[in-house]
mmCIF file of C-alpha atoms and ligand atoms in Angstrom:
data_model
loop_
_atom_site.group_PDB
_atom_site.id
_atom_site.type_symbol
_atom_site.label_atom_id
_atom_site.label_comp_id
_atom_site.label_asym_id
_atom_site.label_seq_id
_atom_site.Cartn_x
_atom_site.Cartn_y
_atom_site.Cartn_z
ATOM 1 C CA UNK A 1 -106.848 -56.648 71.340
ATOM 2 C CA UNK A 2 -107.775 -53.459 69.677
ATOM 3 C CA UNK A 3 -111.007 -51.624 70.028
ATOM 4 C CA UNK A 4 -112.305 -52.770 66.555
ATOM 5 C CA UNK A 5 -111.341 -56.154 66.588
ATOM 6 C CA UNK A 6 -113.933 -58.670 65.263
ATOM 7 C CA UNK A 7 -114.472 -62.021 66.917
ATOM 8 C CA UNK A 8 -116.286 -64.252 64.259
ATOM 9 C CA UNK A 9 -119.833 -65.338 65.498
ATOM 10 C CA UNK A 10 -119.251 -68.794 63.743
ATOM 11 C CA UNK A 11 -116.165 -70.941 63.020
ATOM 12 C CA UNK A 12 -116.372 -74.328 61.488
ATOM 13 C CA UNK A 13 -112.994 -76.680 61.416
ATOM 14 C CA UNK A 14 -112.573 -79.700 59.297
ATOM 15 C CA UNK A 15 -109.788 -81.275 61.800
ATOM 16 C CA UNK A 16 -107.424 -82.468 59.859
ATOM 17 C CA UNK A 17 -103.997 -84.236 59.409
ATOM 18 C CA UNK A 18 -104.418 -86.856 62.512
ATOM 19 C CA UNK A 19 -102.664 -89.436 60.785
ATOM 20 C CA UNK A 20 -100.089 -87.336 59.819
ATOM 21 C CA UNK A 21 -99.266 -86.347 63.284
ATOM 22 C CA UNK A 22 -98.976 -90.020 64.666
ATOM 23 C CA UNK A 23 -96.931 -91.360 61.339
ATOM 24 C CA UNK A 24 -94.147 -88.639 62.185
ATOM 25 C CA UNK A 25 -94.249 -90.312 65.948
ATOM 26 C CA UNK A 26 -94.236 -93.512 64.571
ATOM 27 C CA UNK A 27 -97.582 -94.259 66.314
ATOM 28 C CA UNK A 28 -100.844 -95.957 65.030
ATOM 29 C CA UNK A 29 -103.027 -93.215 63.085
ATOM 30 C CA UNK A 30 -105.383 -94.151 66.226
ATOM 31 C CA UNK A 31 -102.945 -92.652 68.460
ATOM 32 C CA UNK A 32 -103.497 -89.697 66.454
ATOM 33 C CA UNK A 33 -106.775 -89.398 66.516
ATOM 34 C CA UNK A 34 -107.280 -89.686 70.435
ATOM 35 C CA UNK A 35 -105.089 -86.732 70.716
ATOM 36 C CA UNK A 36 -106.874 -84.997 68.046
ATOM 37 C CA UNK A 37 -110.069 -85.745 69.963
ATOM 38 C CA UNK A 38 -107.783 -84.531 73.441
ATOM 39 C CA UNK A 39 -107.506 -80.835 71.035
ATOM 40 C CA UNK A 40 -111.035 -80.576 70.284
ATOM 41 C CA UNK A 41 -111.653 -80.134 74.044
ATOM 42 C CA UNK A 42 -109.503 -77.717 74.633
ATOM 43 C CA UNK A 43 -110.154 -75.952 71.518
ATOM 44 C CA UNK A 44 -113.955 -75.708 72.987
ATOM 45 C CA UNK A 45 -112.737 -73.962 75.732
ATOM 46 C CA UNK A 46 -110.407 -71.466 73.938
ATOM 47 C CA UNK A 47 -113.073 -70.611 70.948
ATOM 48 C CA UNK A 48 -115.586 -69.659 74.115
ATOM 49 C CA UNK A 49 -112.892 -67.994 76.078
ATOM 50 C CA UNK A 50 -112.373 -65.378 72.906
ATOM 51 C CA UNK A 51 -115.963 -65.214 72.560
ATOM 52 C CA UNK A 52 -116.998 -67.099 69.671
ATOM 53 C CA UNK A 53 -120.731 -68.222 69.757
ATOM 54 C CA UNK A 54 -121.342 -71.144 67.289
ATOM 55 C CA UNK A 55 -118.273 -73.781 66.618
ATOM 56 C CA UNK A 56 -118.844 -76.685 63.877
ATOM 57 C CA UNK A 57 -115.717 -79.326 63.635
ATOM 58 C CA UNK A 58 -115.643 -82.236 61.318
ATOM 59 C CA UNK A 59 -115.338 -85.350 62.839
ATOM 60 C CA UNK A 60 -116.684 -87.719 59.896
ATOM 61 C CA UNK A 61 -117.033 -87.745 56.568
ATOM 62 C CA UNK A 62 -119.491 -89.755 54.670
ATOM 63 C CA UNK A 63 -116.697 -90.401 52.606
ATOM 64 C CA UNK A 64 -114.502 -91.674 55.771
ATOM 65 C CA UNK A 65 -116.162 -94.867 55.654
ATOM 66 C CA UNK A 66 -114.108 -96.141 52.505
ATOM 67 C CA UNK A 67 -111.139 -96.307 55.314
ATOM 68 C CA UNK A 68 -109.524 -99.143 56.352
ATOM 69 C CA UNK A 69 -112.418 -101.149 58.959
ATOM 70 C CA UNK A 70 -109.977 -100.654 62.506
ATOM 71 C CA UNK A 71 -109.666 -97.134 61.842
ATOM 72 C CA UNK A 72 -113.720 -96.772 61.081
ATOM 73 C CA UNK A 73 -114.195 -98.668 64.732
ATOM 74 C CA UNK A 74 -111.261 -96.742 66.263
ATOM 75 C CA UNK A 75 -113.332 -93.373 65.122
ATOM 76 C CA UNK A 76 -116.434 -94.967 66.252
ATOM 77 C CA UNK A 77 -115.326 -95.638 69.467
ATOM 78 C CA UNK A 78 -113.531 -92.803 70.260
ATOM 79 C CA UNK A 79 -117.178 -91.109 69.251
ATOM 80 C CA UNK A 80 -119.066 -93.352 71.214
ATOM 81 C CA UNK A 81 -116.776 -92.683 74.529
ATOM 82 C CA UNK A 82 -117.355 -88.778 73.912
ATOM 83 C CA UNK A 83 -120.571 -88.838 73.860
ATOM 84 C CA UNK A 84 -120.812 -90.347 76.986
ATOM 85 C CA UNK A 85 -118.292 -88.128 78.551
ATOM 86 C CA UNK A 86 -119.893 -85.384 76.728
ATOM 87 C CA UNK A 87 -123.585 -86.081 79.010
ATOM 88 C CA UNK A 88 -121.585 -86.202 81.902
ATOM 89 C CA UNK A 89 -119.223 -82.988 81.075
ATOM 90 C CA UNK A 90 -122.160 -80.722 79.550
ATOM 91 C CA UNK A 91 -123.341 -79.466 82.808
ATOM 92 C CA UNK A 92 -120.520 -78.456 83.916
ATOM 93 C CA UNK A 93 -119.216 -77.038 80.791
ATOM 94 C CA UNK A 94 -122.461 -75.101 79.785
ATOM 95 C CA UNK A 95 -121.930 -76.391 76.314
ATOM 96 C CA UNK A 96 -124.874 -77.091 74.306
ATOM 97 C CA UNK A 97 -123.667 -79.982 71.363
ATOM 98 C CA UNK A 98 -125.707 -80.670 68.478
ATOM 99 C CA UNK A 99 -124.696 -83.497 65.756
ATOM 100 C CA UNK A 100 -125.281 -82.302 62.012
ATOM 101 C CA UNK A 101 -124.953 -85.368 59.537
ATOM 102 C CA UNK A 102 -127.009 -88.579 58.524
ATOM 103 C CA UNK A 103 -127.171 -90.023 62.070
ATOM 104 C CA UNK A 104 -129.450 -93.307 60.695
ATOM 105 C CA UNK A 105 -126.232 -94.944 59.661
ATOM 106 C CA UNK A 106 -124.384 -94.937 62.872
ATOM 107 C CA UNK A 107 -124.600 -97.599 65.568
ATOM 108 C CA UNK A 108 -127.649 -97.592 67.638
ATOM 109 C CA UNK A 109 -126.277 -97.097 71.086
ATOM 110 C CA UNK A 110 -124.247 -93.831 69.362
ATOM 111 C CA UNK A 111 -127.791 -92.103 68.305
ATOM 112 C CA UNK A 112 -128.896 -92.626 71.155
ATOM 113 C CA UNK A 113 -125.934 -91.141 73.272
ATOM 114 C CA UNK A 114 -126.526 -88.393 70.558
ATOM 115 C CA UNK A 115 -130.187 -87.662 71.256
ATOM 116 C CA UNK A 116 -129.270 -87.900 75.538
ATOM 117 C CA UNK A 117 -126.780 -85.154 75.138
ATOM 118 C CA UNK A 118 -128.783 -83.104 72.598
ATOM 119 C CA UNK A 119 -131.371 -82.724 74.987
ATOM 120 C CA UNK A 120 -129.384 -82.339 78.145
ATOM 121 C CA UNK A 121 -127.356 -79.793 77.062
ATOM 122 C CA UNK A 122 -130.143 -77.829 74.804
ATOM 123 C CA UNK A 123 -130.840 -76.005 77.795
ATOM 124 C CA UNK A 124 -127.245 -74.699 78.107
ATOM 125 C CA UNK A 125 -126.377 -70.840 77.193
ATOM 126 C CA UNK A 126 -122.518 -71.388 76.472
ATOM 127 C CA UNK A 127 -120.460 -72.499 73.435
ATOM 128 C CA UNK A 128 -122.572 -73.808 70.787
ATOM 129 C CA UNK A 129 -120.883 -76.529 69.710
ATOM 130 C CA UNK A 130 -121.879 -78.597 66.528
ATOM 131 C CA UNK A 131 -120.180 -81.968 65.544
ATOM 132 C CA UNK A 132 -120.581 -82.961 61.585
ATOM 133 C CA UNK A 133 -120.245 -87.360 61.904
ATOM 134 C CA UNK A 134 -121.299 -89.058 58.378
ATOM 135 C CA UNK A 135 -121.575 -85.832 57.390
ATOM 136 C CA UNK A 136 -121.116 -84.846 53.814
ATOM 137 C CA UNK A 137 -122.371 -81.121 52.499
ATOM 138 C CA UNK A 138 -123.735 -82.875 48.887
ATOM 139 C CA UNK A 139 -125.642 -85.703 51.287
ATOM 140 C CA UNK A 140 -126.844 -82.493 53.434
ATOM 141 C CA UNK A 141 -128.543 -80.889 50.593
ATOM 142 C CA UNK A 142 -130.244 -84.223 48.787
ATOM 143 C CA UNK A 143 -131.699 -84.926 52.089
ATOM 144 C CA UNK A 144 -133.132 -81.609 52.425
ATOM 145 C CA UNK A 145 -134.754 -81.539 49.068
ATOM 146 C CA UNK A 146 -136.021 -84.858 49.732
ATOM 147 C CA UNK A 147 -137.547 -83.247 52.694
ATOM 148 C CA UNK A 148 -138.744 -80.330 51.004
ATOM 149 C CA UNK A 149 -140.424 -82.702 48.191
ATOM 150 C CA UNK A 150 -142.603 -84.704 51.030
ATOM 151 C CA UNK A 151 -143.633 -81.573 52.454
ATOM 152 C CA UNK A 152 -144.995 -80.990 48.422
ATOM 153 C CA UNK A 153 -146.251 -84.015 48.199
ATOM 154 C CA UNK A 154 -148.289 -84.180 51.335
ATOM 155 C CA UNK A 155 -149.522 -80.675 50.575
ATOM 156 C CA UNK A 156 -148.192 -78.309 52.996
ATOM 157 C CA UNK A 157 -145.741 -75.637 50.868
ATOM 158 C CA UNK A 158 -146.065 -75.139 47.487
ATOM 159 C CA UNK A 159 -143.269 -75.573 44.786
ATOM 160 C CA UNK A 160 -142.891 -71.515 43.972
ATOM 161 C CA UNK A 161 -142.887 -70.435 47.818
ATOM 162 C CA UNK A 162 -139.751 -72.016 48.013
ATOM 163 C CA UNK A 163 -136.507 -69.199 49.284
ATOM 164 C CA UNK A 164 -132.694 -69.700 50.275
ATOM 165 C CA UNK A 165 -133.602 -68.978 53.581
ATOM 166 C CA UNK A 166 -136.559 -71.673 53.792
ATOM 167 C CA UNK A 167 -134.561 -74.274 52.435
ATOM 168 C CA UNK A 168 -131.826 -73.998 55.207
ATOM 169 C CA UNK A 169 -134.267 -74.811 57.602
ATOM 170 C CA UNK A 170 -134.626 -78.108 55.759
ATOM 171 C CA UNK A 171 -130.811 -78.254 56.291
ATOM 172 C CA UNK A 172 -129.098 -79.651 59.637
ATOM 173 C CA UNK A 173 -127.763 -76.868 60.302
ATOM 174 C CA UNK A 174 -130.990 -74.852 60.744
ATOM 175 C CA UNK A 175 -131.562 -71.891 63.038
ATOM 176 C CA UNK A 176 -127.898 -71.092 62.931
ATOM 177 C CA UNK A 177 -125.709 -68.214 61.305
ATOM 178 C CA UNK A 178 -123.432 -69.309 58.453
ATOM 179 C CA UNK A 179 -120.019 -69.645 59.072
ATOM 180 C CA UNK A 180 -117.972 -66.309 59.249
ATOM 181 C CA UNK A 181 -114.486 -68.475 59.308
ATOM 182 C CA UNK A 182 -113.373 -71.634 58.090
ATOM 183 C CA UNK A 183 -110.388 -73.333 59.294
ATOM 184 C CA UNK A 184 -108.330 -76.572 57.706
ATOM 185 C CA UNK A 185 -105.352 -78.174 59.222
ATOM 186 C CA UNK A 186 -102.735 -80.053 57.945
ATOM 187 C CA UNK A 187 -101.881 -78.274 54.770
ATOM 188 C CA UNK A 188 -104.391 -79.802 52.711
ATOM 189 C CA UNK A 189 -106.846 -76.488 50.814
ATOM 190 C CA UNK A 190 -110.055 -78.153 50.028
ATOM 191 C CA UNK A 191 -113.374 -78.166 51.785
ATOM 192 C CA UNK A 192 -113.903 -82.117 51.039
ATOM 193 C CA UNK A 193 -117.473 -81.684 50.936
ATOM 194 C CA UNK A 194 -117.921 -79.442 54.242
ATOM 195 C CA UNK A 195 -120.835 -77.405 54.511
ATOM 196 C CA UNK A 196 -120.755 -75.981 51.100
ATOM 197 C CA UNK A 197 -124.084 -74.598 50.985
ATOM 198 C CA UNK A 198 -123.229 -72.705 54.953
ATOM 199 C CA UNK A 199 -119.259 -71.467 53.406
ATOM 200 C CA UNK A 200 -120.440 -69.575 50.802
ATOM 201 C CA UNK A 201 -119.351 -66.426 51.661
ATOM 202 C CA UNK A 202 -117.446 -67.620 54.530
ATOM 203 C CA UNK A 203 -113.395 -66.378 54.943
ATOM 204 C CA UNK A 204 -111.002 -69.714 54.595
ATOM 205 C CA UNK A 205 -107.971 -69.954 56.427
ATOM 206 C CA UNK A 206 -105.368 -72.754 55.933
ATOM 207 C CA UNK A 207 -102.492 -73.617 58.332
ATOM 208 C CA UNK A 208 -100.089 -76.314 57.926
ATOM 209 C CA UNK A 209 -100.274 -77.267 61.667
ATOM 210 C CA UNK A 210 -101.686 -80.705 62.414
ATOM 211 C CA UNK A 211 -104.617 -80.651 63.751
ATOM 212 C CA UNK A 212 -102.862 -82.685 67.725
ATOM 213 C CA UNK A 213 -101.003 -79.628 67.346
ATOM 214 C CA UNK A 214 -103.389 -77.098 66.958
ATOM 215 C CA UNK A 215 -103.854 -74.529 69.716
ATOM 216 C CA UNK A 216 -105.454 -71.325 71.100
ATOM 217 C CA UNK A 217 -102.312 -69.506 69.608
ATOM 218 C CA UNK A 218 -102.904 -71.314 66.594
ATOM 219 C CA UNK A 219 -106.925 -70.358 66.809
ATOM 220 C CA UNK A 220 -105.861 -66.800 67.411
ATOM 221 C CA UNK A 221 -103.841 -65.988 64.683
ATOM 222 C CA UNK A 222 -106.837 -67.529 62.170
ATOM 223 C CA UNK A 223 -108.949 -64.644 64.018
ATOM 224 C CA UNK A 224 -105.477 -62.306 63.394
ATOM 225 C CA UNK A 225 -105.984 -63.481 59.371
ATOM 226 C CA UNK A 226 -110.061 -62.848 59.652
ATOM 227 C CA UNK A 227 -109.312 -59.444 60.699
ATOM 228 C CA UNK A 228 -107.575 -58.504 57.991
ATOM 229 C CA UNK A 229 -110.054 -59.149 55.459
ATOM 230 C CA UNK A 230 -112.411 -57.522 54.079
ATOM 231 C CA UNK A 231 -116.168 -59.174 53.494
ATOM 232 C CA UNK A 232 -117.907 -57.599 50.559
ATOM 233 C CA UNK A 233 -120.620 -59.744 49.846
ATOM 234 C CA UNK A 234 -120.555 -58.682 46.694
ATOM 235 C CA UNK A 235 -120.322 -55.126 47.245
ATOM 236 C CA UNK A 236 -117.781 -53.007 46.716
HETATM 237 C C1 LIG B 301 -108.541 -86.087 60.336
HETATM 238 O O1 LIG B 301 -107.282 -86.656 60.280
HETATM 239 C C2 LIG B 301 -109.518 -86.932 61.104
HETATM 240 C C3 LIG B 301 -110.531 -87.595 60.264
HETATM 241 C C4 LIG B 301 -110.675 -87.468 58.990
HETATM 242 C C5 LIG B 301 -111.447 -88.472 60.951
HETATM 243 P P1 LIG B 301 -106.871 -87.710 59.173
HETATM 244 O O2 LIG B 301 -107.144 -89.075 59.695
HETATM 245 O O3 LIG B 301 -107.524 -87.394 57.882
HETATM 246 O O4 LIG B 301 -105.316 -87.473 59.097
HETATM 247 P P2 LIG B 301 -104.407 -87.450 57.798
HETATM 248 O O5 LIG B 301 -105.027 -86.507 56.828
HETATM 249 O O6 LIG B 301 -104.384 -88.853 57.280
HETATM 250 O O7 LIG B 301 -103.081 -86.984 58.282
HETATM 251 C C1 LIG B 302 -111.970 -84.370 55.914
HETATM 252 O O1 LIG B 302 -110.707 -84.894 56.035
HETATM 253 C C2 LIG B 302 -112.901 -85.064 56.890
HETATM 254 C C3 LIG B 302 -112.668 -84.785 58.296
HETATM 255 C C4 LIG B 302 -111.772 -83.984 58.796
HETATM 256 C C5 LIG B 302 -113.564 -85.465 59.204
HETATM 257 P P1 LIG B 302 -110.191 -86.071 55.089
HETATM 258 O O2 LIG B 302 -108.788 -86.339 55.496
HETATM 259 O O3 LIG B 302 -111.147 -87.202 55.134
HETATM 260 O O4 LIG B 302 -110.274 -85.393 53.643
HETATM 261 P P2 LIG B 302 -109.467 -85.697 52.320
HETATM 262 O O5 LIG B 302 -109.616 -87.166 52.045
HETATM 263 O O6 LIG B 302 -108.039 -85.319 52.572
HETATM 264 O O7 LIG B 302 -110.090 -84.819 51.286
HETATM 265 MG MG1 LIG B 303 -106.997 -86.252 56.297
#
């Protein structure tokens, strides 16, 4: 790597193309999924390895609940088992795993999973690694107005103090930079509602790979394409 080389702080993912990779096997899109879960893993590993800080993959859309009901419960459990693998793991992997999304609508024994490893791993100093489930970037922002509103309401900001960078911290993902690089799998160049307010003026780099496929080559030549932009913010 060259001397000027710049590793992105933040990368978010939106995983995609699971089903695609199981259909060419002639598998159930399940069996795609629990490799794409298999790749997430690894992928920790590698985005820490080349010294990325914060990592944000998409796991669930508030939108994937319009799916077929066995592939909501396949997702669900494969969430549910790694979770618990996740409490177990986080010690040893120094991660520390946050959940962004509307967490009220998922099963009971899955928020609280989520709150266990939040707080076990919160004291962690390695990857920060954040997983969007019933997430949905339009969702994000409602709830933080409504949140913004009941803090009117009760009295405690006023309407005119309001900034960009106050209302983030209404936001879920609060406290952290904005995404420097996106990545999207599978061929497919939209953000379907993924963090739109954080990927602003974030750099967006597709790849046709499925997202079972996807590897720390793969991850290294998105940081290859980062490289060769240039961010101007609106400068020139
Ligand atoms: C991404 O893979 C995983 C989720 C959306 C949960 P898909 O399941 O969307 O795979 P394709 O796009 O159908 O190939
Ligand atoms: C986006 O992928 C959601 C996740 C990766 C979790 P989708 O496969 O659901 O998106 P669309 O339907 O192709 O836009
Ligand atoms: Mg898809």
């Amino acid at each position: 790597m060259e001397d000027n080389y710049k590793i992105p702080r933040h990368v978010a993912i939106i995983m995609d193309g699971n089903g695609r990779w199981a259909k060419k096997r002639l598998l159930p899109r399940k069996a795609g999924h629990i490799q794409g879960a298999r790749t997430v893993e690894q992928i920790c590993e590698d985005a820490y390895n080349l010294g990325i800080e914060y990592l944000t993959v998409y796991a669930f859309s508030t939108e994937n609940w319009n799916r077929p009901d066995d592939e909501v419960e396949a997702l669900m459990n494969l969430l549910r088992k790694y979770m618990l693998d996740a409490i177990e793991r986080c010690s040893k992997n120094n991660m520390r795993v946050r959940v962004i999304g509307d967490k009220s609508r998922l099963a009971p024994d899955i928020q609280d999973s989520i709150a266990e490893l939040e707080v076990k791993s919160s004291v962690n100093t390695g990857l920060k690694f954040n997983i969007a489930i019933n997430y949905g970037g339009r969702d994000e922002i409602v709830r933080a107005a409504r949140a913004f509103a009941m803090d009117v309401k009760e009295g405690r900001v006023e309407p005119e103090a309001l900034t960009e960078d106050m209302f983030h911290n209404y936001m879920d993902t609060h406290g952290m930079p904005y995404p420097d690089l996106m990545i999207r799998t599978s061929g497919e160049c939209r953000t379907s509602n993924y963090l739109p307010w954080q990927l602003c003026y974030s750099e967006f780099y597709f790849t046709d790979v499925l997202w079972p496929d996807f590897n720390k080559k793969e991850l290294q030549k998105a940081l290859d394409y980062y490289n060769k932009r240039d961010r101007r913010f609106g400068g020139v």
